[in-house]
Short mmCIF file of C-alpha atoms and ligand atoms in Angstrom, two decimals:
data_model
loop_
_atom_site.label_atom_id
_atom_site.label_comp_id
_atom_site.label_asym_id
_atom_site.label_seq_id
_atom_site.Cartn_x
_atom_site.Cartn_y
_atom_site.Cartn_z
CA MET T 1 -37.53 -69.74 44.10
CA SER T 2 -36.82 -71.77 40.98
CA ALA T 3 -34.49 -70.66 38.21
CA ARG T 4 -35.66 -68.02 35.79
CA ASP T 5 -38.22 -66.37 38.02
CA LYS T 6 -35.86 -63.56 38.85
CA ALA T 7 -35.35 -60.28 37.02
CA VAL T 8 -33.27 -57.13 37.15
CA TRP T 9 -34.85 -53.69 36.74
CA VAL T 10 -32.97 -50.63 35.55
CA ASP T 11 -34.65 -47.20 35.45
CA ILE T 12 -32.76 -44.44 33.60
CA GLY T 13 -33.96 -41.00 34.56
CA GLY T 14 -32.64 -37.55 33.86
CA THR T 15 -31.01 -37.22 37.28
CA LYS T 16 -30.67 -40.71 38.65
CA ILE T 17 -30.45 -44.35 37.58
CA ALA T 18 -32.18 -46.88 39.83
CA VAL T 19 -31.33 -50.60 39.74
CA ALA T 20 -33.06 -53.43 41.58
CA THR T 21 -33.12 -57.18 41.71
CA VAL T 22 -36.75 -58.30 41.67
CA SER T 23 -38.45 -61.67 42.33
CA ALA T 24 -41.34 -62.99 40.23
CA SER T 25 -43.85 -61.65 42.75
CA GLY T 26 -42.48 -58.16 42.24
CA GLY T 27 -40.66 -58.12 45.54
CA ILE T 28 -37.54 -56.00 45.53
CA VAL T 29 -34.58 -58.01 46.86
CA ARG T 30 -31.82 -55.41 46.58
CA GLU T 31 -31.84 -51.89 45.15
CA ALA T 32 -29.39 -49.06 44.53
CA THR T 33 -29.44 -45.57 42.98
CA ILE T 34 -26.56 -43.90 41.17
CA PRO T 35 -26.48 -40.39 39.65
CA THR T 36 -27.14 -40.29 35.91
CA ASP T 37 -24.45 -37.67 35.35
CA ALA T 38 -25.85 -37.16 31.83
CA ALA T 39 -23.25 -34.47 31.08
CA ARG T 40 -20.41 -37.05 31.42
CA GLY T 41 -21.85 -38.84 28.44
CA PHE T 42 -23.43 -42.17 27.67
CA ALA T 43 -20.14 -44.11 27.39
CA ALA T 44 -19.27 -43.23 30.97
CA ALA T 45 -22.67 -44.37 32.26
CA VAL T 46 -22.67 -47.86 30.75
CA PRO T 47 -19.91 -49.41 32.91
CA ARG T 48 -21.45 -47.86 36.02
CA ILE T 49 -24.81 -49.49 35.19
CA VAL T 50 -23.17 -52.88 34.47
CA ASP T 51 -21.13 -52.68 37.74
CA THR T 52 -24.26 -51.78 39.77
CA VAL T 53 -26.19 -54.75 38.32
CA LYS T 54 -23.21 -57.04 39.14
CA ARG T 55 -23.04 -55.73 42.68
CA LEU T 56 -26.78 -56.19 43.35
CA LEU T 57 -26.69 -59.73 41.89
CA ASP T 58 -23.82 -60.53 44.28
CA GLU T 59 -25.67 -59.00 47.25
CA SER T 60 -28.82 -60.95 46.31
CA GLY T 61 -26.85 -64.21 46.10
CA TRP T 62 -28.02 -64.64 42.50
CA SER T 63 -26.03 -65.64 39.43
CA ALA T 64 -26.82 -64.05 36.06
CA HIS T 65 -27.96 -67.35 34.51
CA GLU T 66 -30.83 -67.48 37.01
CA LEU T 67 -32.32 -64.33 35.47
CA GLN T 68 -35.29 -64.48 33.11
CA GLY T 69 -34.14 -61.14 31.85
CA ILE T 70 -33.33 -57.51 32.48
CA GLY T 71 -36.01 -54.82 31.98
CA ILE T 72 -34.88 -51.24 31.36
CA GLY T 73 -37.22 -48.27 31.65
CA CYS T 74 -35.83 -45.03 30.21
CA THR T 75 -37.15 -41.48 30.15
CA GLY T 76 -38.33 -40.26 26.71
CA PRO T 77 -38.36 -42.00 23.36
CA VAL T 78 -36.38 -45.21 22.88
CA ASP T 79 -35.79 -47.50 19.92
CA ARG T 80 -36.92 -50.84 21.36
CA VAL T 81 -35.68 -52.81 18.35
CA ARG T 82 -32.15 -51.37 18.32
CA GLY T 83 -32.08 -50.99 22.12
CA THR T 84 -31.07 -47.36 21.88
CA ILE T 85 -31.90 -44.17 23.75
CA LEU T 86 -33.38 -41.35 21.67
CA ASN T 87 -34.08 -38.65 24.26
CA PRO T 88 -32.37 -35.40 23.28
CA HIS T 89 -33.94 -33.26 26.04
CA THR T 90 -33.43 -35.08 29.33
CA LEU T 91 -30.36 -37.12 28.23
CA PRO T 92 -28.52 -34.72 25.86
CA GLY T 93 -25.74 -36.35 23.86
CA TRP T 94 -26.99 -39.87 24.68
CA GLN T 95 -29.00 -40.20 21.44
CA GLY T 96 -28.27 -43.52 19.74
CA GLY T 97 -26.61 -44.96 22.83
CA ASP T 98 -27.10 -48.75 22.86
CA VAL T 99 -27.83 -49.72 26.44
CA VAL T 100 -29.13 -53.22 25.65
CA SER T 101 -26.04 -54.88 24.08
CA PRO T 102 -23.61 -54.16 26.95
CA LEU T 103 -26.02 -55.66 29.50
CA ARG T 104 -26.77 -58.63 27.27
CA ASP T 105 -23.05 -59.17 26.69
CA ALA T 106 -22.21 -58.85 30.40
CA PHE T 107 -24.93 -61.11 31.74
CA GLY T 108 -25.93 -63.36 28.77
CA ARG T 109 -29.65 -62.90 29.36
CA PRO T 110 -32.43 -61.19 27.30
CA VAL T 111 -32.71 -57.44 27.85
CA LEU T 112 -35.80 -55.35 27.09
CA LEU T 113 -35.72 -51.54 26.76
CA GLU T 114 -38.96 -49.62 27.14
CA ASN T 115 -40.05 -46.04 27.74
CA ASP T 116 -40.44 -45.48 31.52
CA ALA T 117 -44.13 -44.45 31.25
CA ASP T 118 -44.80 -47.73 29.44
CA MET T 119 -42.98 -49.63 32.18
CA ALA T 120 -45.07 -47.87 34.88
CA LEU T 121 -48.23 -48.66 32.93
CA ARG T 122 -47.23 -52.33 32.73
CA GLY T 123 -46.72 -52.33 36.48
CA GLU T 124 -50.07 -50.70 37.25
CA CYS T 125 -51.89 -53.09 34.89
CA HIS T 126 -50.07 -56.07 36.39
CA ALA T 127 -50.64 -55.29 40.05
CA GLY T 128 -52.09 -51.81 40.56
CA ALA T 129 -54.86 -49.44 39.54
CA GLY T 130 -55.16 -50.84 36.02
CA ARG T 131 -55.52 -54.47 36.97
CA GLY T 132 -58.62 -56.01 35.37
CA PHE T 133 -59.21 -53.00 33.07
CA ASP T 134 -58.63 -52.79 29.31
CA PRO T 135 -58.09 -50.37 27.58
CA VAL T 136 -56.14 -48.36 30.15
CA VAL T 137 -54.51 -44.93 29.79
CA MET T 138 -51.99 -43.72 32.37
CA LEU T 139 -50.82 -40.12 32.59
CA THR T 140 -47.70 -39.45 34.63
CA PHE T 141 -47.18 -35.95 36.09
CA GLY T 142 -43.64 -35.12 37.10
CA THR T 143 -40.98 -32.83 35.62
CA GLY T 144 -42.72 -33.55 32.32
CA ILE T 145 -45.98 -35.32 31.50
CA GLY T 146 -45.82 -38.87 30.17
CA GLY T 147 -48.62 -41.03 28.87
CA ALA T 148 -49.02 -44.67 28.02
CA ALA T 149 -51.86 -46.93 26.98
CA LEU T 150 -52.67 -50.60 27.22
CA VAL T 151 -54.99 -51.91 24.49
CA HIS T 152 -56.06 -55.59 24.23
CA GLY T 153 -53.42 -56.46 26.85
CA GLN T 154 -50.59 -54.89 24.88
CA VAL T 155 -48.73 -51.60 25.37
CA LEU T 156 -49.92 -49.30 22.58
CA ARG T 157 -47.12 -48.42 20.17
CA GLY T 158 -46.89 -46.19 17.18
CA VAL T 159 -44.94 -46.45 13.95
CA ALA T 160 -41.55 -48.13 14.32
CA GLY T 161 -42.63 -49.33 17.77
CA GLU T 162 -42.35 -45.81 19.14
CA HIS T 163 -43.98 -44.63 22.34
CA PRO T 164 -46.93 -42.24 21.77
CA ASP T 165 -46.07 -38.95 23.55
CA MET T 166 -49.31 -37.78 25.13
CA GLY T 167 -47.64 -34.87 26.94
CA HIS T 168 -47.44 -33.10 23.59
CA VAL T 169 -51.16 -33.04 22.88
CA SER T 170 -51.63 -29.34 22.12
CA VAL T 171 -54.45 -27.70 24.07
CA ASP T 172 -53.73 -24.05 23.26
CA PRO T 173 -52.32 -23.16 19.81
CA ARG T 174 -51.53 -19.67 21.05
CA GLY T 175 -50.01 -20.93 24.31
CA ARG T 176 -46.46 -21.22 25.54
CA ARG T 177 -43.86 -22.48 23.08
CA CYS T 178 -42.84 -26.07 23.82
CA TYR T 179 -39.39 -27.55 23.15
CA CYS T 180 -41.06 -30.13 20.88
CA GLY T 181 -41.68 -27.44 18.27
CA THR T 182 -45.31 -26.47 18.78
CA SER T 183 -47.22 -24.30 21.24
CA GLY T 184 -49.56 -24.89 24.16
CA CYS T 185 -48.69 -28.53 24.80
CA PHE T 186 -50.34 -30.19 27.77
CA GLU T 187 -46.83 -30.72 29.19
CA SER T 188 -45.80 -27.10 28.75
CA LEU T 189 -48.84 -25.96 30.75
CA ALA T 190 -49.42 -28.52 33.49
CA SER T 191 -46.13 -30.33 34.24
CA GLY T 192 -44.03 -29.74 37.34
CA SER T 193 -41.45 -27.77 35.33
CA ALA T 194 -44.24 -25.68 33.68
CA LEU T 195 -45.68 -24.81 37.07
CA ALA T 196 -42.19 -24.04 38.40
CA ALA T 197 -41.53 -21.68 35.49
CA ALA T 198 -44.85 -19.90 35.91
CA ALA T 199 -44.31 -19.61 39.68
CA ALA T 200 -40.83 -18.16 39.20
CA ALA T 201 -42.11 -15.66 36.58
CA HIS T 202 -44.69 -14.38 39.06
CA GLY T 203 -42.43 -14.36 42.12
CA LEU T 204 -44.42 -17.19 43.70
CA GLY T 205 -41.57 -19.49 44.62
CA ASP T 206 -41.31 -23.00 43.21
CA ALA T 207 -44.05 -25.35 41.99
CA ARG T 208 -44.67 -26.72 45.45
CA GLN T 209 -45.05 -23.24 46.95
CA LEU T 210 -47.29 -22.21 44.04
CA LEU T 211 -49.68 -25.13 44.70
CA ALA T 212 -49.67 -24.38 48.46
CA ARG T 213 -50.50 -20.71 47.74
CA ALA T 214 -53.28 -21.70 45.36
CA ARG T 215 -54.74 -23.83 48.15
CA GLU T 216 -54.79 -20.71 50.34
CA HIS T 217 -56.69 -18.92 47.53
CA GLU T 218 -53.91 -16.48 46.65
CA PRO T 219 -55.32 -15.04 43.40
CA ALA T 220 -52.13 -15.11 41.25
CA ALA T 221 -51.38 -18.68 42.26
CA GLU T 222 -54.98 -19.74 41.78
CA GLY T 223 -54.94 -18.27 38.28
CA ILE T 224 -51.84 -20.26 37.25
CA LEU T 225 -53.29 -23.47 38.72
CA ARG T 226 -56.62 -22.81 36.98
CA ASP T 227 -54.83 -22.58 33.63
CA ALA T 228 -52.93 -25.81 34.37
CA LEU T 229 -56.14 -27.64 35.36
CA SER T 230 -57.89 -26.33 32.29
CA ALA T 231 -55.02 -27.86 30.22
CA VAL T 232 -55.51 -31.15 32.13
CA ALA T 233 -59.21 -31.13 31.32
CA SER T 234 -58.66 -30.29 27.62
CA ALA T 235 -55.95 -32.93 27.17
CA THR T 236 -58.10 -35.50 28.99
CA TRP T 237 -60.96 -34.71 26.65
CA THR T 238 -58.79 -35.29 23.58
CA ILE T 239 -57.09 -38.44 24.93
CA VAL T 240 -60.34 -39.97 26.19
CA HIS T 241 -62.07 -39.43 22.85
CA ALA T 242 -59.10 -40.74 20.90
CA LEU T 243 -58.62 -43.89 22.96
CA LEU T 244 -61.84 -44.50 24.99
CA PRO T 245 -60.10 -46.11 27.95
CA GLU T 246 -62.05 -48.05 30.54
CA ARG T 247 -59.74 -46.62 33.16
CA LEU T 248 -57.68 -43.43 33.27
CA ILE T 249 -54.83 -43.62 35.84
CA LEU T 250 -53.10 -40.46 37.11
CA GLY T 251 -49.61 -41.07 38.52
CA GLY T 252 -46.22 -39.45 38.96
CA GLY T 253 -44.65 -37.48 41.78
CA MET T 254 -47.08 -34.53 41.55
CA MET T 255 -50.02 -36.84 42.29
CA ASP T 256 -48.66 -37.70 45.72
CA GLU T 257 -50.08 -34.48 47.13
CA HIS T 258 -52.30 -33.07 44.38
CA TYR T 259 -54.19 -36.07 43.03
CA GLU T 260 -57.61 -34.86 44.18
CA THR T 261 -57.20 -31.49 42.41
CA PHE T 262 -55.97 -32.95 39.14
CA ALA T 263 -58.38 -35.90 39.22
CA ALA T 264 -61.30 -33.48 39.60
CA ALA T 265 -60.22 -31.69 36.39
CA ALA T 266 -59.79 -34.97 34.51
CA ALA T 267 -63.08 -36.40 35.87
CA SER T 268 -64.97 -33.22 34.81
CA ALA T 269 -63.79 -33.78 31.23
CA VAL T 270 -64.75 -37.47 31.38
CA ALA T 271 -68.20 -36.61 32.78
CA ARG T 272 -68.79 -34.12 29.90
CA ALA T 273 -67.56 -36.55 27.24
CA ALA T 274 -70.88 -37.05 25.58
CA MET T 275 -69.36 -39.09 22.72
CA ALA T 276 -67.97 -41.68 25.16
CA PRO T 277 -70.06 -44.50 26.71
CA PRO T 278 -71.69 -42.83 29.77
CA GLY T 279 -70.41 -43.92 33.15
CA ARG T 280 -67.92 -46.44 31.71
CA ILE T 281 -64.70 -44.46 32.12
CA THR T 282 -63.26 -44.27 35.62
CA VAL T 283 -60.40 -42.09 36.90
CA ALA T 284 -58.06 -43.57 39.55
CA ARG T 285 -54.86 -42.73 41.33
CA ALA T 286 -51.81 -44.83 40.51
CA ALA T 287 -51.49 -47.42 43.25
CA LEU T 288 -47.83 -48.42 43.11
CA GLY T 289 -45.92 -45.13 43.10
CA ASN T 290 -42.25 -45.65 42.26
CA ARG T 291 -42.77 -49.38 42.42
CA ALA T 292 -44.88 -49.31 39.21
CA GLY T 293 -41.76 -49.14 37.06
CA VAL T 294 -40.09 -51.92 39.01
CA LEU T 295 -43.07 -54.21 38.69
CA GLY T 296 -43.54 -53.28 35.04
CA ALA T 297 -39.94 -54.05 34.22
CA ALA T 298 -40.07 -57.29 36.22
CA SER T 299 -43.27 -58.39 34.51
CA ALA T 300 -41.77 -57.43 31.11
CA ALA T 301 -38.51 -59.25 31.84
CA LEU T 302 -40.32 -62.32 33.15
CA ASN T 303 -42.52 -62.40 30.03
CA LEU T 304 -39.71 -61.85 27.54
CA ARG T 305 -40.11 -65.20 25.92
CA THR T 306 -43.85 -64.77 25.28
CA GLU T 307 -43.34 -61.22 23.96
CA GLU T 308 -40.70 -62.04 21.36
ZN1 ZN F 1 -44.61 -30.14 23.22
#
């Protein structure tokens, strides 16, 4: 491997932070996971991240100057220009935390911060279910619902470079109140935490048990799932008409077991989308799983020079 075809990936989630050294091909050389410990504050997390990157570089036998760059994916909104975290919900108290400068100072290489859904999208478009398609929309179902889009080969960004938050497409104005300030958001009806809350309210266990019960045609569980799938279909309708993707990718932890069910709801909306070019929009399962973020960050880090 020649110099500068190596990258470091950092993924900051609400409960854990994953770090990996990655080769140009997307191969993971070394990886480690540390708890986020969000409640201990941002300042306490920074040296732990820097130390973990140092340790993995040592274990990989790499020196920092061999790195093309470091790619960071972070849950929620981020300020890519300032390199700061803006997520008040999953990382309370971390708003405004600059995660880019400490890593740039410690390793002397370019550092790119990106929303984690955008990183996963980059990975899928680089080497997974989005490869060869453009435009691409990827929806990620986990604790929340994330969304990202690739248009003309670029990650779609809003004003100030912000990440469009597709989980907050409202599908029911009289629906459940969402933490974002409105009601009936896609995320507040169909995410893992939404299903968990509905299951608990009806004495149906957790989200996993709810989905299992729905599969066994237990009426209360089926009703909750039907509402969630109806939200998936409505949100898909809106997103597809707004962006007209060639490919819609469904990913995230919930799709490991329930892709077929959710894909059927999304595909039914696509099939009814009379204002979209008939037969041109395909729905596919994310191909890379957790590795999408790694590959996305690696491809972003390896392309830093062409991006800037
Ligand atoms: Zn919302």
